[in-house]
CSV table of C-alpha atoms in Angstrom, one decimal:
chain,number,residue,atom,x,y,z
A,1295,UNK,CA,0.0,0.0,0.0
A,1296,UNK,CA,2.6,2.6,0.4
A,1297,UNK,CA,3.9,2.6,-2.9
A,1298,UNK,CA,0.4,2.8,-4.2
A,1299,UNK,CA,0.3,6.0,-2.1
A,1300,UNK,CA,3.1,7.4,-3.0
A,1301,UNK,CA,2.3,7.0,-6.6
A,1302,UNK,CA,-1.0,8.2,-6.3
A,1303,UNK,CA,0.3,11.6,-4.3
A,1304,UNK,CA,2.6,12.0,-7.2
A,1305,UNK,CA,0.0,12.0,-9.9
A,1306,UNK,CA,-2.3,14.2,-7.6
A,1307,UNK,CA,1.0,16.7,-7.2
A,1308,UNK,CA,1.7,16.8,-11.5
A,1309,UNK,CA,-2.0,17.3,-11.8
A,1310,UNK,CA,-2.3,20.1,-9.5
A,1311,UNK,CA,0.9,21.6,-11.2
A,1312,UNK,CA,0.4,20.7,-14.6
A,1313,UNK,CA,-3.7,22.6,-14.4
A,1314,UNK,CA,-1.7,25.6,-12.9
A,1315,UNK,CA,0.6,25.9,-15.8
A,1316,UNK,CA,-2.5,25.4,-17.8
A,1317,UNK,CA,-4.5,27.9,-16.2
A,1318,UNK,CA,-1.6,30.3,-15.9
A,1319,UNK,CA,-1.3,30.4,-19.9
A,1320,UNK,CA,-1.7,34.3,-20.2
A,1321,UNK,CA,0.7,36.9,-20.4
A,1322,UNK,CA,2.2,39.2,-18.0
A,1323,UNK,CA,-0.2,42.5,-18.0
A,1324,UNK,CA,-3.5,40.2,-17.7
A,1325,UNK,CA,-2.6,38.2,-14.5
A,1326,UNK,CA,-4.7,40.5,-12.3
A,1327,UNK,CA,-7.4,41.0,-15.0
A,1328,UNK,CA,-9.4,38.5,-12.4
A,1329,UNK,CA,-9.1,37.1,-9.0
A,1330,UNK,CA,-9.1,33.3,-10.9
A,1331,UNK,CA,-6.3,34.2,-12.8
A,1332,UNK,CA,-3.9,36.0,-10.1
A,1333,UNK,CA,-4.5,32.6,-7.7
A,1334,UNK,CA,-3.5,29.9,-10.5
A,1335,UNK,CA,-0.7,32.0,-11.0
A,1336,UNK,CA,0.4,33.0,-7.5
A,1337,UNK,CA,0.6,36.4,-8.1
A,1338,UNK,CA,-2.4,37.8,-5.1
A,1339,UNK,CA,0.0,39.6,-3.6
A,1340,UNK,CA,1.2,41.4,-6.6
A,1341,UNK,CA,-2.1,42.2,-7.7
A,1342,UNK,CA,-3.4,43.8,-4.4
A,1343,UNK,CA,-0.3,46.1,-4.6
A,1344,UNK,CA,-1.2,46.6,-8.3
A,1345,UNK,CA,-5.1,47.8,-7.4
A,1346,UNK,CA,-4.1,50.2,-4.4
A,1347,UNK,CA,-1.5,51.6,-6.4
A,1348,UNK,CA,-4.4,52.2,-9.6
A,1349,UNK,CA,-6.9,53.8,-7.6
A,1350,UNK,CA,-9.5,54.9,-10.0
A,1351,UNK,CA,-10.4,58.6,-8.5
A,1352,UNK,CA,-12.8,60.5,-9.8
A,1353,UNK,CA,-12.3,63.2,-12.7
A,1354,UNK,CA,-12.0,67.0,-11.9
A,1355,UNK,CA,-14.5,68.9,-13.1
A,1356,UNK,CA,-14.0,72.1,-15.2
A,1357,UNK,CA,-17.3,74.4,-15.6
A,1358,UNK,CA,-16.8,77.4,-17.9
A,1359,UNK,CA,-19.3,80.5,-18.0
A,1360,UNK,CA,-18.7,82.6,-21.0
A,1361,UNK,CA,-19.9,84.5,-23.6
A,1362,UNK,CA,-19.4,83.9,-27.4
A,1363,UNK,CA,-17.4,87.2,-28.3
A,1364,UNK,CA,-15.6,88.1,-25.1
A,1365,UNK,CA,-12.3,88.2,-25.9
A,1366,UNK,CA,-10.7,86.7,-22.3
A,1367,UNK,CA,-13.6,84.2,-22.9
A,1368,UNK,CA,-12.0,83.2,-26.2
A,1369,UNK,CA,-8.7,83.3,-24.7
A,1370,UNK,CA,-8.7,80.7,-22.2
A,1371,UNK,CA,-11.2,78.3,-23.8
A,1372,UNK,CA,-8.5,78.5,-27.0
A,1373,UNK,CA,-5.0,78.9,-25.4
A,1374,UNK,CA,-6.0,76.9,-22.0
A,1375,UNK,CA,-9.4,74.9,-21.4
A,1376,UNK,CA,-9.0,72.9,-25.2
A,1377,UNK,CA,-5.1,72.7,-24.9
A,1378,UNK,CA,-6.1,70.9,-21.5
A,1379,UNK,CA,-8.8,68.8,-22.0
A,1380,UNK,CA,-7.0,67.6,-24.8
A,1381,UNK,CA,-4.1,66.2,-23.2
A,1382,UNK,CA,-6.2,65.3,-20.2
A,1383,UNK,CA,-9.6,64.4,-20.9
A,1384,UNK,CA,-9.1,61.0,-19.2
A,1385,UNK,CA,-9.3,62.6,-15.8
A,1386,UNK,CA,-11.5,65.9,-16.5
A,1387,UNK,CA,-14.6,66.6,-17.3
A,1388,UNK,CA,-15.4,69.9,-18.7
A,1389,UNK,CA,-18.9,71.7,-18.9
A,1390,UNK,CA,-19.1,75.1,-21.2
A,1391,UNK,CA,-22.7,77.0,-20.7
A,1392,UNK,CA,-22.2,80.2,-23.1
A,1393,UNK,CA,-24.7,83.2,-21.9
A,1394,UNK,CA,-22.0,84.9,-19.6
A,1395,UNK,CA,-22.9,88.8,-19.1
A,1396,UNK,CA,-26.1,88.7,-21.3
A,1397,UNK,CA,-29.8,89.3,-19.9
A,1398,UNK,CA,-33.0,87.8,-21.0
A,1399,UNK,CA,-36.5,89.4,-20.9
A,1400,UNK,CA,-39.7,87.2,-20.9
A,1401,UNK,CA,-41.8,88.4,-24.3
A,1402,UNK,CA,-45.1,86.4,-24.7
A,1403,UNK,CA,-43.9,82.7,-25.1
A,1404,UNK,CA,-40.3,83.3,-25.9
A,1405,UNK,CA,-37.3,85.0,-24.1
A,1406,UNK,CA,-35.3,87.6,-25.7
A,1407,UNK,CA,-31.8,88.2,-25.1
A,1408,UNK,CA,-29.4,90.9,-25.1
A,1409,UNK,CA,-25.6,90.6,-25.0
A,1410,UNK,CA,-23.0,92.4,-24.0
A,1411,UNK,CA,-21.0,92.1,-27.4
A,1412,UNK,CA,-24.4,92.8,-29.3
A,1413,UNK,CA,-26.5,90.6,-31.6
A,1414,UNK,CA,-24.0,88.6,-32.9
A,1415,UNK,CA,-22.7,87.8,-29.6
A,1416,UNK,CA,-26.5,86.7,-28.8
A,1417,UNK,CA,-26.2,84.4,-32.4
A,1418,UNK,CA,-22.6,82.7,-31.3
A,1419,UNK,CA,-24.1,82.1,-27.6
A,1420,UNK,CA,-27.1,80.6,-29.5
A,1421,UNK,CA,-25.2,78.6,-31.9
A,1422,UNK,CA,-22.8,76.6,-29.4
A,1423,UNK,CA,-25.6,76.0,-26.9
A,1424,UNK,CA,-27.2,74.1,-29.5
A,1425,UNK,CA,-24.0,72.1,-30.8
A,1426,UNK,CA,-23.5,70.8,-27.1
A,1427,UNK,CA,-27.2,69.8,-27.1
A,1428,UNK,CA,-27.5,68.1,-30.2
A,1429,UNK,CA,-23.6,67.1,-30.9
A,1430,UNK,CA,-22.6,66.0,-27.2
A,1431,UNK,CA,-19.8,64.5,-27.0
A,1432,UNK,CA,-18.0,66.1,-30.3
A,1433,UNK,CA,-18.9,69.5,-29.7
A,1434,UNK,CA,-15.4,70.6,-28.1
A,1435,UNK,CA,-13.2,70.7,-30.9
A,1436,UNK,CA,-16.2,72.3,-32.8
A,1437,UNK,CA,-16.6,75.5,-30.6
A,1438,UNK,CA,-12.6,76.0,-30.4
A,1439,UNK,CA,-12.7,75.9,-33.9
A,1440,UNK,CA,-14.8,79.1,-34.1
A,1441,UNK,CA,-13.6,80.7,-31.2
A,1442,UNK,CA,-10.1,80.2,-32.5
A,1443,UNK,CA,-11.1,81.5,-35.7
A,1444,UNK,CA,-11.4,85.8,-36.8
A,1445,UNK,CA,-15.3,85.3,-37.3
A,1446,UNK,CA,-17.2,82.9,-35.0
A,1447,UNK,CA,-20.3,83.3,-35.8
A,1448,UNK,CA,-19.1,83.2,-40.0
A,1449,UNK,CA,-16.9,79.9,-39.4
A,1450,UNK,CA,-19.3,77.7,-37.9
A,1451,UNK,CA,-20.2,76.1,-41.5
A,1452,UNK,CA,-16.2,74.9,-42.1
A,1453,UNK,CA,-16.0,73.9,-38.4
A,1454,UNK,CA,-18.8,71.4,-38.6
A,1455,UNK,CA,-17.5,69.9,-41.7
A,1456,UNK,CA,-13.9,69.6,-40.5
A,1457,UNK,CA,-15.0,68.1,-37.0
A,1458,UNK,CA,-18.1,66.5,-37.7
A,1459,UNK,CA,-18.6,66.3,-41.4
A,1460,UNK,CA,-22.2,63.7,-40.8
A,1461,UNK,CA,-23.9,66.6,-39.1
A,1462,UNK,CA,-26.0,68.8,-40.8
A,1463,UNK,CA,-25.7,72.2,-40.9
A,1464,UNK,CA,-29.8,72.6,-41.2
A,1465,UNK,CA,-29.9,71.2,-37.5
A,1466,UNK,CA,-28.0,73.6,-36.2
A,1467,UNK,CA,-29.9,76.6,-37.9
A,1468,UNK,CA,-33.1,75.1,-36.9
A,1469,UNK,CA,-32.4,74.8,-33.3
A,1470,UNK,CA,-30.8,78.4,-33.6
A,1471,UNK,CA,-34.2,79.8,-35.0
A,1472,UNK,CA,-36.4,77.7,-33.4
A,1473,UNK,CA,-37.8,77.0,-29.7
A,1474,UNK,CA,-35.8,74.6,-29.0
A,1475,UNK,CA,-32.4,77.2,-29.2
A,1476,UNK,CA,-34.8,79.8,-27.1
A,1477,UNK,CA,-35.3,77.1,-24.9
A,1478,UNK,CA,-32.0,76.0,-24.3
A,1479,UNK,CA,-30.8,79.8,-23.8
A,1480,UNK,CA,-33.4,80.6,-21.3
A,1481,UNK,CA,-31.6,76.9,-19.7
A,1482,UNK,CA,-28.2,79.0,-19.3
A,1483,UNK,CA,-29.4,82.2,-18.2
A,1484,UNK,CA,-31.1,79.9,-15.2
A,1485,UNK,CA,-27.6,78.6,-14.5
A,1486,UNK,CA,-25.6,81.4,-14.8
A,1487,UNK,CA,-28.1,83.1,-12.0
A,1488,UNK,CA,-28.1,80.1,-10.0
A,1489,UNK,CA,-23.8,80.5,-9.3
A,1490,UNK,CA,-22.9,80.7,-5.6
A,1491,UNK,CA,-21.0,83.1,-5.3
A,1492,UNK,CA,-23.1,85.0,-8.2
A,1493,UNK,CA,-20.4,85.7,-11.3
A,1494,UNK,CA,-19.1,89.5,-11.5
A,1495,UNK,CA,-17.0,88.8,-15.0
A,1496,UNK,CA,-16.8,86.3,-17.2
A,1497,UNK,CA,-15.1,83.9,-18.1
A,1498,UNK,CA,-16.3,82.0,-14.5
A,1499,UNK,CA,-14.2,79.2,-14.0
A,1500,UNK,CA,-15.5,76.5,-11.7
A,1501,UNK,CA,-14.0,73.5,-10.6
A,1502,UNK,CA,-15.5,70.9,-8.8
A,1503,UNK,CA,-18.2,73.0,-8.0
A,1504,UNK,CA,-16.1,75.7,-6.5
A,1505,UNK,CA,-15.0,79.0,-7.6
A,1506,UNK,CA,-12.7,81.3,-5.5
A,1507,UNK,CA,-10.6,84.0,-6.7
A,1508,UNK,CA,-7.5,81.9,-5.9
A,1509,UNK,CA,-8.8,79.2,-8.2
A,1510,UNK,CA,-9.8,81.8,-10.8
A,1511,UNK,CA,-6.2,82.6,-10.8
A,1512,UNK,CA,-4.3,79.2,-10.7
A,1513,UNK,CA,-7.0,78.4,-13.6
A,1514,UNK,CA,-6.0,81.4,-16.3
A,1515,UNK,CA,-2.4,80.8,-15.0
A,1516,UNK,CA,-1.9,77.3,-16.1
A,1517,UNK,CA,-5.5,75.2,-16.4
A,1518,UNK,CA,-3.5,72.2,-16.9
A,1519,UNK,CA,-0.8,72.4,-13.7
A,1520,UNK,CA,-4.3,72.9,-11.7
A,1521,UNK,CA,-5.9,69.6,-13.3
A,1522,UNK,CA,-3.2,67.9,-12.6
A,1523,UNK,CA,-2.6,69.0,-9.0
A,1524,UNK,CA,-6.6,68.4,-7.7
A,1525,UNK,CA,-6.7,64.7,-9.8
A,1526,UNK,CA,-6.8,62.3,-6.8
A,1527,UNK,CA,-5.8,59.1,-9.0
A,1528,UNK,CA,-3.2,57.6,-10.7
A,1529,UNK,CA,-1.3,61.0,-13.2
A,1530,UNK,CA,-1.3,60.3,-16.4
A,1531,UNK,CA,2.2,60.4,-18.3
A,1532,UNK,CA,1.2,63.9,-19.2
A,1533,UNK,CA,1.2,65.5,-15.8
A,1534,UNK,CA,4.7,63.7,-15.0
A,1535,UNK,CA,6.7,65.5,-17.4
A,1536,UNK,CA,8.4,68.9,-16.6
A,1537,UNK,CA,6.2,71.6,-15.4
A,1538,UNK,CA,4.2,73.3,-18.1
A,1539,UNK,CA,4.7,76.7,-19.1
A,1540,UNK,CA,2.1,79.1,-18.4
A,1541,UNK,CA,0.1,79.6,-22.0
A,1542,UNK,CA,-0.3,83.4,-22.8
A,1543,UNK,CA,-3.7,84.9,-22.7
A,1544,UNK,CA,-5.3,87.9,-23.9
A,1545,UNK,CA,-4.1,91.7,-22.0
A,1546,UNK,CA,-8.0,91.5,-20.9
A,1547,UNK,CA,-8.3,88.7,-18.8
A,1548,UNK,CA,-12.0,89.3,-18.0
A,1549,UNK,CA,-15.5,90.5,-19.5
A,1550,UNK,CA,-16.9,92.5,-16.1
A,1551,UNK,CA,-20.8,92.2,-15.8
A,1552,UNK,CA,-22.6,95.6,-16.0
């Protein structure tokens, strides 16, 4: 009987190994893609270390209130917000509601709106309001493109067929003409009024639902060194390189409300 054993123990040892090299047959970077895998391959240890060290945090959130035609407005949504959410957009969100200084009067059934960069300023606001409603998530590159551009309200055709070619220009004009652009307006004039502390210029940078003066400043100064300091997660590759150089922005760094 003991050699039976003993022969038996060694089979059950090879099977044991041989179904761990069998279950182990993945590469390196997906040993902790389960808790199955990590086990047959004896790596729980290493996998723990590799889960506190990836902590998933949650993205810093970027709220801009501006108007169309101010030019600090255009300034840091061209030289800092895009440059930023560009290069960062895994770990930021970013929110753009375009009314900024403007008022709206009630008139029958519709609301009327006067900007403080006149008419055309009220057609831009109107215009990139209904991009972020009916383009979602490609309407960033879209608005730079006319803001970075000499005529925002004129460029919106080529902007739309560079960034989303698909999308027709009709939509846009309807929703600019139509309720559904009055609508939406009337939306952004309710949440510009609703900002705690209430917004004496524009732009109004908020992040994570906070605006002070001293993250106002850090903000204009370099958007992306501020991202990257408030992220709470793993930094991307992007905020480990050498510290970014401020981006210039326009002499007029604000729009004051009147």
């Amino acid at each position: 009987m003991g050699p039976l054993l003993l022969l038996l123990a060694c089979c059950s040892f090879w099977a044991s190994t041989g179904d761990a090299k069998i279950a182990c047959n993945y590469p390196p970077q997906l040993w902790c893609q389960s808790k199955e895998i990590a086990q047959a391959c004896k790596v729980e240890e290493h996998c723990a270390k590799v889960a506190a060290r990836s902590h998933k945090a949650s993205p810093v959130s970027v709220s801009l209130y501006y108007e169309s035609l101010c030019p600090a407005c255009r300034g840091f949504l061209v030289l800092q917000l895009f440059p930023t959410w560009v290069m960062l957009n895994d770990i930021m969100n970013v929110t753009l509601v375009p009314y900024g200084n403007a008022k709206e009067t009630k008139k029958g059934q519709k609301w009327e709106f006067q900007c403080q960069h006149g008419e055309e300023e009220c057609v831009g606001n109107l215009m990139e309001a209904c991009l972020i409603h009916l383009i979602e998530y490609n309407y960033f590159p879209i608005i730079f493109c006319m803001e970075s551009g000499m005529d925002v309200v004129g460029d919106l055709p080529q902007c739309l067929k560079v960034y989303a070619p698909d999308f027709p220009l009709s939509n846009i004009t309807a929703c600019v003409n139509g309720d559904l652009g009055n609508q939406l307006m009337h939306r952004n004039a309710q949440l510009t009024r609703a900002l705690n502390p209430p917004h004496r210029y524009v732009p109004w940078i908020v992040v994570n639902g906070n605006h002070t003066d001293e993250l106002q400043k850090k903000a204009q100064d370099s958007l992306f060194m501020l991202v990257c300091s408030l992220y709470k997660g793993d930094l991307p590759p992007a905020c480990s390189g050498e510290s970014q150089t401020p981006l210039p922005l326009s002499s007029e760094n604000t729009c004051l409300k009147v």
